[in-house]
Coordinates of C-alpha atoms and ligand atoms in Angstrom, one line a residue:
M1 CA -73.5 27.7 23.5
H2 CA -75.1 28.4 20.1
S3 CA -77.2 31.5 19.6
P4 CA -80.0 31.9 17.1
R5 CA -78.5 34.3 14.6
P6 CA -80.0 37.9 14.5
R7 CA -80.7 39.4 11.1
P8 CA -77.5 41.0 9.5
T9 CA -78.7 44.5 9.7
E10 CA -79.6 44.1 13.4
L11 CA -76.3 42.5 14.0
E12 CA -74.4 45.3 12.3
A13 CA -76.2 47.9 14.4
R14 CA -75.6 45.9 17.6
L15 CA -71.9 45.6 16.8
E16 CA -71.6 49.3 16.0
R17 CA -73.3 50.2 19.3
A18 CA -71.0 47.7 21.2
K19 CA -67.9 49.2 19.6
T20 CA -69.0 52.7 20.6
D21 CA -69.8 51.6 24.2
F22 CA -66.5 49.7 24.3
A23 CA -64.5 52.8 23.3
R24 CA -66.3 54.8 26.1
L25 CA -65.5 51.9 28.5
C26 CA -61.8 52.1 27.7
R27 CA -61.8 55.9 28.2
A28 CA -63.3 55.4 31.7
G29 CA -59.9 54.0 32.8
L30 CA -61.2 51.2 35.0
K31 CA -58.8 49.1 37.0
I32 CA -60.8 46.3 38.6
D33 CA -59.7 42.7 39.4
M34 CA -62.5 40.2 39.1
T35 CA -60.3 37.1 39.1
R36 CA -60.1 35.4 42.5
G37 CA -62.8 34.8 45.0
K38 CA -61.2 36.6 47.8
P39 CA -63.1 38.1 50.8
S40 CA -63.2 41.9 50.8
P41 CA -61.5 43.9 53.5
A42 CA -64.9 44.7 55.0
Q43 CA -65.6 40.9 55.3
L44 CA -62.2 40.3 56.9
D45 CA -63.0 43.2 59.4
L46 CA -65.9 41.1 60.7
S47 CA -63.4 38.8 62.4
N48 CA -61.0 41.4 63.7
A49 CA -61.9 40.6 67.3
M50 CA -60.2 37.3 66.7
L51 CA -56.9 39.1 66.4
T52 CA -56.8 39.7 70.2
L53 CA -57.7 36.1 71.1
P54 CA -57.0 34.0 73.0
G55 CA -55.3 36.9 74.7
N56 CA -52.3 37.2 76.9
G57 CA -53.3 34.8 79.7
D58 CA -55.9 32.2 78.8
F59 CA -54.3 29.9 76.3
Y60 CA -55.5 26.6 77.7
Q61 CA -57.7 24.3 75.9
A62 CA -60.7 22.7 77.6
D63 CA -58.7 19.6 78.8
G64 CA -56.1 21.9 80.3
G65 CA -53.5 21.5 77.5
D66 CA -51.3 24.5 76.9
T67 CA -52.0 25.5 73.2
R68 CA -48.7 27.4 73.1
N69 CA -46.8 24.2 73.3
Y70 CA -46.1 21.1 71.3
F71 CA -48.2 18.0 71.5
G72 CA -51.9 17.3 71.9
S73 CA -54.0 15.5 69.3
M74 CA -52.8 15.6 65.7
Q75 CA -56.5 15.9 64.8
G76 CA -56.7 19.2 66.6
L77 CA -58.4 20.6 69.7
P78 CA -61.5 18.5 70.5
E79 CA -63.6 21.7 71.2
A80 CA -62.6 23.1 67.8
R81 CA -63.6 19.8 66.1
A82 CA -66.9 19.9 68.0
L83 CA -67.5 23.5 66.8
F84 CA -67.3 22.3 63.2
A85 CA -69.2 19.0 63.6
R86 CA -72.4 20.3 62.0
V87 CA -70.6 22.0 59.2
M88 CA -68.6 18.8 58.4
G89 CA -71.6 16.4 59.0
A90 CA -69.4 14.2 61.2
S91 CA -68.7 13.6 64.9
L92 CA -65.5 15.1 66.3
E93 CA -63.6 11.7 66.3
R94 CA -63.8 11.8 62.5
I95 CA -62.6 15.3 62.0
L96 CA -59.1 16.6 61.6
I97 CA -58.2 20.2 61.6
G98 CA -55.0 21.2 59.8
N99 CA -53.6 24.7 59.4
N100 CA -55.0 27.4 57.3
S101 CA -55.8 25.7 54.0
S102 CA -58.2 22.9 53.0
L103 CA -56.5 22.8 49.6
A104 CA -53.3 21.8 51.4
L105 CA -55.2 18.9 53.0
M106 CA -56.4 17.7 49.6
H107 CA -53.0 18.1 48.2
D108 CA -51.4 16.1 51.0
Y109 CA -54.0 13.3 50.9
I110 CA -53.2 12.9 47.2
V111 CA -49.4 13.0 47.6
Y112 CA -49.5 10.5 50.4
A113 CA -51.9 8.3 48.3
L114 CA -49.5 8.4 45.4
L115 CA -46.5 7.5 47.6
K116 CA -48.0 5.2 50.2
G117 CA -51.4 3.9 49.0
V118 CA -54.7 4.4 51.0
P119 CA -56.8 2.2 53.2
G120 CA -58.5 -0.5 51.1
G121 CA -55.9 -0.2 48.3
W122 CA -53.3 -2.7 47.4
A123 CA -50.5 -0.4 46.2
P124 CA -49.5 3.2 46.2
W125 CA -51.5 5.1 43.6
G126 CA -48.3 6.1 41.9
A127 CA -47.0 2.5 41.6
E128 CA -49.0 1.4 38.6
G129 CA -49.3 3.5 35.4
P130 CA -51.1 6.8 35.4
I131 CA -54.2 7.2 37.4
T132 CA -57.3 9.3 36.5
F133 CA -59.6 11.7 38.3
L134 CA -63.0 12.7 37.1
C135 CA -63.5 16.4 37.0
P136 CA -67.0 17.8 36.8
V137 CA -66.8 20.9 34.6
P138 CA -66.6 23.8 34.8
G139 CA -64.7 23.4 38.0
Y140 CA -62.1 24.8 40.4
D141 CA -58.8 25.5 38.7
R142 CA -56.7 24.6 41.7
H143 CA -58.1 21.1 41.9
F144 CA -57.0 20.6 38.3
A145 CA -53.6 22.1 39.0
I146 CA -52.9 19.5 41.7
C147 CA -53.7 16.7 39.2
E148 CA -51.5 18.3 36.6
E149 CA -48.7 18.7 39.0
Y150 CA -48.6 15.0 39.9
G151 CA -49.4 13.6 36.5
I152 CA -52.9 12.5 37.3
Q153 CA -55.0 12.3 34.1
M154 CA -58.2 14.3 34.2
V155 CA -61.4 13.4 32.4
A156 CA -64.1 16.1 32.3
V157 CA -67.7 15.2 33.2
P158 CA -70.5 17.7 32.4
L159 CA -72.4 19.3 35.3
T160 CA -76.1 19.4 34.9
G161 CA -77.3 22.1 37.2
S162 CA -77.8 19.6 40.1
G163 CA -74.4 17.9 40.1
P164 CA -72.4 15.9 37.6
D165 CA -74.1 13.8 34.9
M166 CA -74.2 10.5 36.9
D167 CA -74.8 8.3 33.9
V168 CA -71.4 9.4 32.6
V169 CA -69.8 9.1 36.1
E170 CA -71.2 5.6 36.7
R171 CA -69.8 4.4 33.4
L172 CA -66.3 6.0 33.8
V173 CA -65.7 4.8 37.4
L174 CA -65.9 1.2 36.4
E175 CA -62.4 1.7 34.9
P176 CA -59.9 0.6 37.7
S177 CA -57.4 3.5 36.9
V178 CA -60.1 6.0 38.0
R179 CA -59.1 6.6 41.6
G180 CA -60.7 10.0 42.4
M181 CA -63.3 12.5 41.6
W182 CA -63.5 16.2 42.5
C183 CA -66.8 17.5 43.8
V184 CA -67.8 21.0 45.1
P185 CA -71.3 19.9 46.1
K186 CA -72.8 23.1 47.4
Y187 CA -72.8 26.5 45.6
S188 CA -70.2 25.0 43.4
N189 CA -67.1 26.9 42.0
P190 CA -67.9 28.4 39.5
T191 CA -71.5 27.3 38.5
G192 CA -73.1 27.9 41.9
E193 CA -75.1 24.7 41.6
T194 CA -75.9 22.4 44.5
Y195 CA -75.9 18.6 44.1
S196 CA -79.3 17.0 44.4
D197 CA -80.0 14.2 47.0
E198 CA -80.3 11.7 44.1
V199 CA -76.9 12.6 42.7
I200 CA -75.3 12.3 46.2
Q201 CA -77.0 9.0 46.8
R202 CA -75.7 7.7 43.5
I203 CA -72.1 8.9 44.3
A204 CA -72.3 7.1 47.6
S205 CA -73.5 3.8 46.2
M206 CA -72.1 3.5 42.7
S207 CA -69.9 0.5 41.8
T208 CA -66.3 1.4 41.1
G209 CA -63.5 -0.5 39.3
A210 CA -61.0 0.6 42.0
A211 CA -61.6 -0.6 45.6
D212 CA -59.7 2.5 46.8
F213 CA -61.7 5.1 44.8
R214 CA -62.1 8.4 46.7
V215 CA -64.4 11.3 46.3
F216 CA -62.8 14.6 47.2
W217 CA -65.9 16.3 48.5
D218 CA -64.8 20.0 48.8
N219 CA -67.6 21.6 50.7
A220 CA -65.8 25.0 50.6
Y221 CA -69.2 26.9 50.5
G222 CA -71.3 24.9 52.9
V223 CA -72.5 27.8 55.0
H224 CA -72.0 30.6 52.4
H225 CA -75.5 31.5 51.5
L226 CA -76.4 34.5 49.5
T227 CA -80.2 34.5 50.3
E228 CA -82.2 33.7 53.4
H229 CA -82.8 30.2 52.0
R230 CA -80.1 27.9 53.5
S231 CA -79.9 24.9 51.2
E232 CA -78.8 21.7 52.8
I233 CA -77.2 18.7 51.1
A234 CA -77.4 15.0 51.8
N235 CA -74.6 13.7 54.1
L236 CA -72.2 11.8 51.8
L237 CA -70.3 10.3 54.8
H238 CA -73.5 8.7 56.2
L239 CA -74.8 7.6 52.8
S240 CA -71.4 6.0 51.8
Q241 CA -71.3 4.2 55.1
Q242 CA -74.8 2.8 54.6
A243 CA -73.9 1.7 51.0
G244 CA -70.8 -0.2 52.3
H245 CA -68.2 2.3 51.1
P246 CA -67.2 4.1 54.4
D247 CA -63.8 5.1 53.1
R248 CA -65.0 6.6 49.8
P249 CA -65.7 10.2 50.9
L250 CA -63.1 12.8 52.0
V251 CA -65.0 15.9 53.1
F252 CA -63.1 19.1 53.1
A253 CA -64.0 22.6 54.3
S254 CA -62.3 25.7 55.8
T255 CA -62.9 29.0 57.5
S256 CA -60.9 30.9 54.8
K257 CA -64.2 32.6 53.8
I258 CA -65.7 32.5 57.3
T259 CA -62.9 34.2 59.3
F260 CA -59.6 35.0 57.5
G261 CA -58.5 33.8 54.0
G262 CA -54.9 34.0 55.2
G263 CA -55.4 32.7 58.7
G264 CA -58.3 30.3 58.9
L265 CA -58.6 26.6 59.6
G266 CA -58.6 23.8 57.1
L267 CA -60.8 20.8 57.9
L268 CA -61.1 17.2 56.9
A269 CA -63.8 14.7 57.8
A270 CA -63.6 11.1 56.8
S271 CA -63.9 7.5 58.0
E272 CA -61.9 6.4 61.1
A273 CA -59.6 4.4 58.8
N274 CA -58.9 7.5 56.6
I275 CA -58.3 9.8 59.5
A276 CA -56.0 7.3 61.3
W277 CA -54.1 6.9 58.0
F278 CA -53.8 10.6 57.4
V279 CA -52.6 11.2 60.9
A280 CA -50.0 8.5 60.6
R281 CA -48.7 10.1 57.4
S282 CA -48.8 13.7 58.5
S283 CA -47.2 13.0 61.8
K284 CA -44.0 12.5 59.9
R285 CA -44.4 16.0 58.5
T286 CA -45.3 18.0 61.6
I287 CA -45.5 17.6 65.4
G288 CA -48.9 19.2 65.3
P289 CA -51.1 21.9 63.9
D290 CA -51.3 25.5 65.0
K291 CA -53.4 25.0 68.2
L292 CA -53.5 28.7 69.1
N293 CA -55.4 29.5 66.0
Q294 CA -57.9 26.7 66.7
L295 CA -58.4 28.1 70.2
R296 CA -58.9 31.6 68.8
H297 CA -61.6 30.3 66.5
V298 CA -63.3 28.5 69.3
R299 CA -63.4 31.6 71.5
F300 CA -64.5 33.8 68.6
L301 CA -67.1 31.7 66.9
R302 CA -68.3 29.8 70.1
D303 CA -70.8 27.4 68.4
H304 CA -72.7 26.7 65.2
N305 CA -75.0 29.6 65.8
G306 CA -72.0 31.8 66.0
I307 CA -70.8 30.6 62.6
E308 CA -74.3 31.1 61.1
G309 CA -74.5 34.6 62.6
L310 CA -71.2 35.6 61.1
M311 CA -72.2 34.2 57.8
A312 CA -75.3 36.3 57.8
Q313 CA -73.0 39.4 58.1
H314 CA -71.0 38.2 55.2
R315 CA -74.2 37.8 53.2
K316 CA -75.1 41.4 53.8
L317 CA -71.8 42.5 52.3
L318 CA -71.8 40.0 49.4
A319 CA -75.4 39.8 48.2
P320 CA -75.5 43.3 46.8
K321 CA -72.4 42.6 44.7
F322 CA -74.1 39.5 43.1
K323 CA -77.2 41.6 42.5
A324 CA -75.1 44.2 40.8
V325 CA -73.7 41.6 38.4
E326 CA -77.2 40.2 37.7
A327 CA -78.6 43.6 37.0
A328 CA -75.9 44.7 34.6
F329 CA -76.0 41.4 32.7
A330 CA -79.8 41.4 32.5
R331 CA -79.9 45.1 31.3
R332 CA -77.6 44.4 28.4
L333 CA -77.8 40.7 27.5
Q334 CA -81.3 39.5 28.6
G335 CA -83.1 38.0 25.7
T336 CA -80.1 38.1 23.3
N337 CA -78.9 34.6 23.7
F338 CA -75.4 36.0 23.4
A339 CA -74.7 34.6 26.9
R340 CA -76.3 32.8 29.8
W341 CA -75.2 33.2 33.4
S342 CA -75.8 31.6 36.8
K343 CA -77.8 33.2 39.5
P344 CA -76.2 31.6 42.5
L345 CA -77.9 31.2 45.8
G346 CA -74.6 30.9 47.6
G347 CA -70.8 30.7 47.1
Y348 CA -68.4 33.2 45.5
F349 CA -68.9 33.1 41.7
V350 CA -71.0 33.8 38.7
S351 CA -70.4 31.4 35.8
V352 CA -71.1 32.8 32.3
D353 CA -71.4 30.8 29.1
V354 CA -70.9 33.0 26.1
H355 CA -71.5 32.1 22.5
N356 CA -69.0 29.3 21.5
G357 CA -65.6 30.6 20.5
C358 CA -65.9 34.0 22.2
A359 CA -64.7 33.5 25.8
M360 CA -61.0 34.3 25.1
R361 CA -62.0 37.3 23.1
V362 CA -64.1 38.6 26.0
V363 CA -61.2 38.2 28.4
E364 CA -58.9 40.1 26.0
L365 CA -61.4 42.9 25.5
A366 CA -62.0 43.2 29.2
K367 CA -58.3 43.5 29.9
Q368 CA -58.0 46.3 27.3
A369 CA -60.8 48.0 29.3
G370 CA -58.9 47.5 32.6
I371 CA -61.1 44.6 33.9
L372 CA -59.1 41.5 34.9
L373 CA -60.8 38.2 34.4
V374 CA -59.4 34.7 34.9
P375 CA -58.0 33.4 31.6
A376 CA -60.7 31.6 29.6
G377 CA -60.3 27.9 29.9
Q378 CA -59.1 28.0 33.5
T379 CA -62.3 26.3 34.7
F380 CA -61.4 23.1 32.7
P381 CA -58.8 20.4 33.0
Y382 CA -55.5 21.4 31.3
R383 CA -57.0 24.9 30.9
R384 CA -58.8 23.8 27.8
D385 CA -62.5 24.7 27.4
P386 CA -63.5 22.8 24.3
N387 CA -66.1 25.4 23.4
D388 CA -64.1 28.5 24.5
S389 CA -67.3 29.5 26.2
N390 CA -67.0 29.6 30.0
L391 CA -66.1 32.7 32.1
R392 CA -65.8 32.8 35.8
I393 CA -66.7 36.1 37.5
A394 CA -65.6 36.7 41.1
P395 CA -67.5 39.7 42.6
S396 CA -66.5 39.4 46.2
F397 CA -63.4 41.6 46.6
P398 CA -64.1 45.0 44.9
E399 CA -66.5 47.6 46.3
V400 CA -70.1 47.2 45.1
E401 CA -69.8 50.3 42.8
Q402 CA -66.7 48.8 41.2
V403 CA -68.5 45.4 40.8
A404 CA -71.4 47.2 39.1
A405 CA -69.0 49.1 36.7
A406 CA -67.0 45.9 36.0
A407 CA -70.1 43.8 35.3
E408 CA -71.5 46.5 32.9
G409 CA -68.0 46.5 31.2
I410 CA -68.0 42.7 30.9
A411 CA -71.5 42.8 29.4
I412 CA -70.3 45.3 26.8
C413 CA -67.3 43.1 26.0
I414 CA -69.6 40.0 25.6
D415 CA -71.8 42.0 23.3
Y416 CA -68.9 43.2 21.3
A417 CA -67.1 39.8 21.1
V418 CA -70.3 37.8 20.1
A419 CA -71.6 40.4 17.6
E420 CA -68.2 40.5 16.0
R421 CA -68.0 36.7 15.9
L422 CA -71.5 36.3 14.4
S423 CA -70.9 38.9 11.8
A424 CA -67.5 37.3 10.9
D425 CA -69.3 34.0 10.6
G426 CA -72.0 35.6 8.4
K427 CA -69.4 36.9 6.0
I428 CA -67.7 33.5 5.4
Ligands
PLP501 N1 -62.0 24.8 47.4 C1 -62.8 25.6 46.6 C2 -63.9 25.1 45.8 C3 -62.5 27.0 46.5 O1 -63.2 27.8 45.7 C4 -61.4 27.5 47.3 C5 -61.0 28.9 47.2 O2 -61.5 29.7 46.4 C6 -60.7 26.6 48.1 C7 -61.0 25.3 48.1 C8 -59.5 27.1 48.9 O3 -59.7 26.8 50.2 P1 -58.6 27.0 51.3 O4 -58.4 28.4 51.5 O5 -59.2 26.3 52.5 O6 -57.4 26.3 50.9

């Protein structure tokens, strides 16, 4: 982003003050990790009752099946699928529950697609030259890492505040090598934005060059509200079906940030054809998922109200941390145009755009001050932010006092880096 340039004397004074504050910050000896969106120990404690479930005795699923043993549906326990039907926006027949990671389901869908081809396609995705995925930016680094790992080309598409720029998307998807698109439609990682109904309708109905084009609809933050307002998004599965593209969407979610990051459930909802195809592929890889963990989740969460109730408790722990970031940034940077930052209504991140060319410097300064941030560029395909501007802040894990201290420190680093840059530019 470009900032109106302050007068040289003001800038010099600002830089001097930032340097003094930065020296004080370094002396404070902070050691705070703001890199990954991990639930805090207090959040994990909310689900500790699950650790004693299903208990030493009642390990039978509703139809009498013994969850300790092999077999049962590859799609997972029917009652577990019913529990997540509202979260997934699909009936239980169209839901598959894997083990603890939705990312693993995304990964596996892509690898199977590359090796075997998908319903509606005429060849494996890996059979003809390189394929391409559209990547709304800034986005989730691990999505981009899957593409990089398997040689899938990535094309960045700008986000607008209510989803990707659909004029750009509609033009790019006409190219037959474009087979996929990553989307985090609600409280997006990292921008926090939620896709508008219009954007979702356009994604559902757009014409694509490839008949087997897929939307990887990663609804990781579907119930992760930070305010009392629970925003809802349009149902891509229904809209795509109505538009004649039932196999287009692959809806992913997980309980990694509902129950346990290391012991949750990964979920996929899709058309009958996609689910049958995925089951056929993954049944070569495993005899079945961890059914005990599914039963544990059913017993603990019980129903959709149980999920919402637990999420309200998460919100109580998380919202003050986001407020602390907002307060620290506003105190130091409001009205400067050195940076603009998101004020998310949900999800796990604050996205900051600093003056162009300053993001790497901010990360470097923060590291010197003992505050760890994800490397600048990580939110873009190939880890290259063309403007060197975007930073992702993850306030969930540290204690609220630490988040406040880290946010103040980051604001000082931004002040320092941008003032330094502007004065260097002024001298050229
Ligand atoms: N998708 C998004 C957008 C995320 O931000 C994350 C974690 O930060 C994940 C997926 C990981 O999900 P899981 O733990 O289910 O693999």
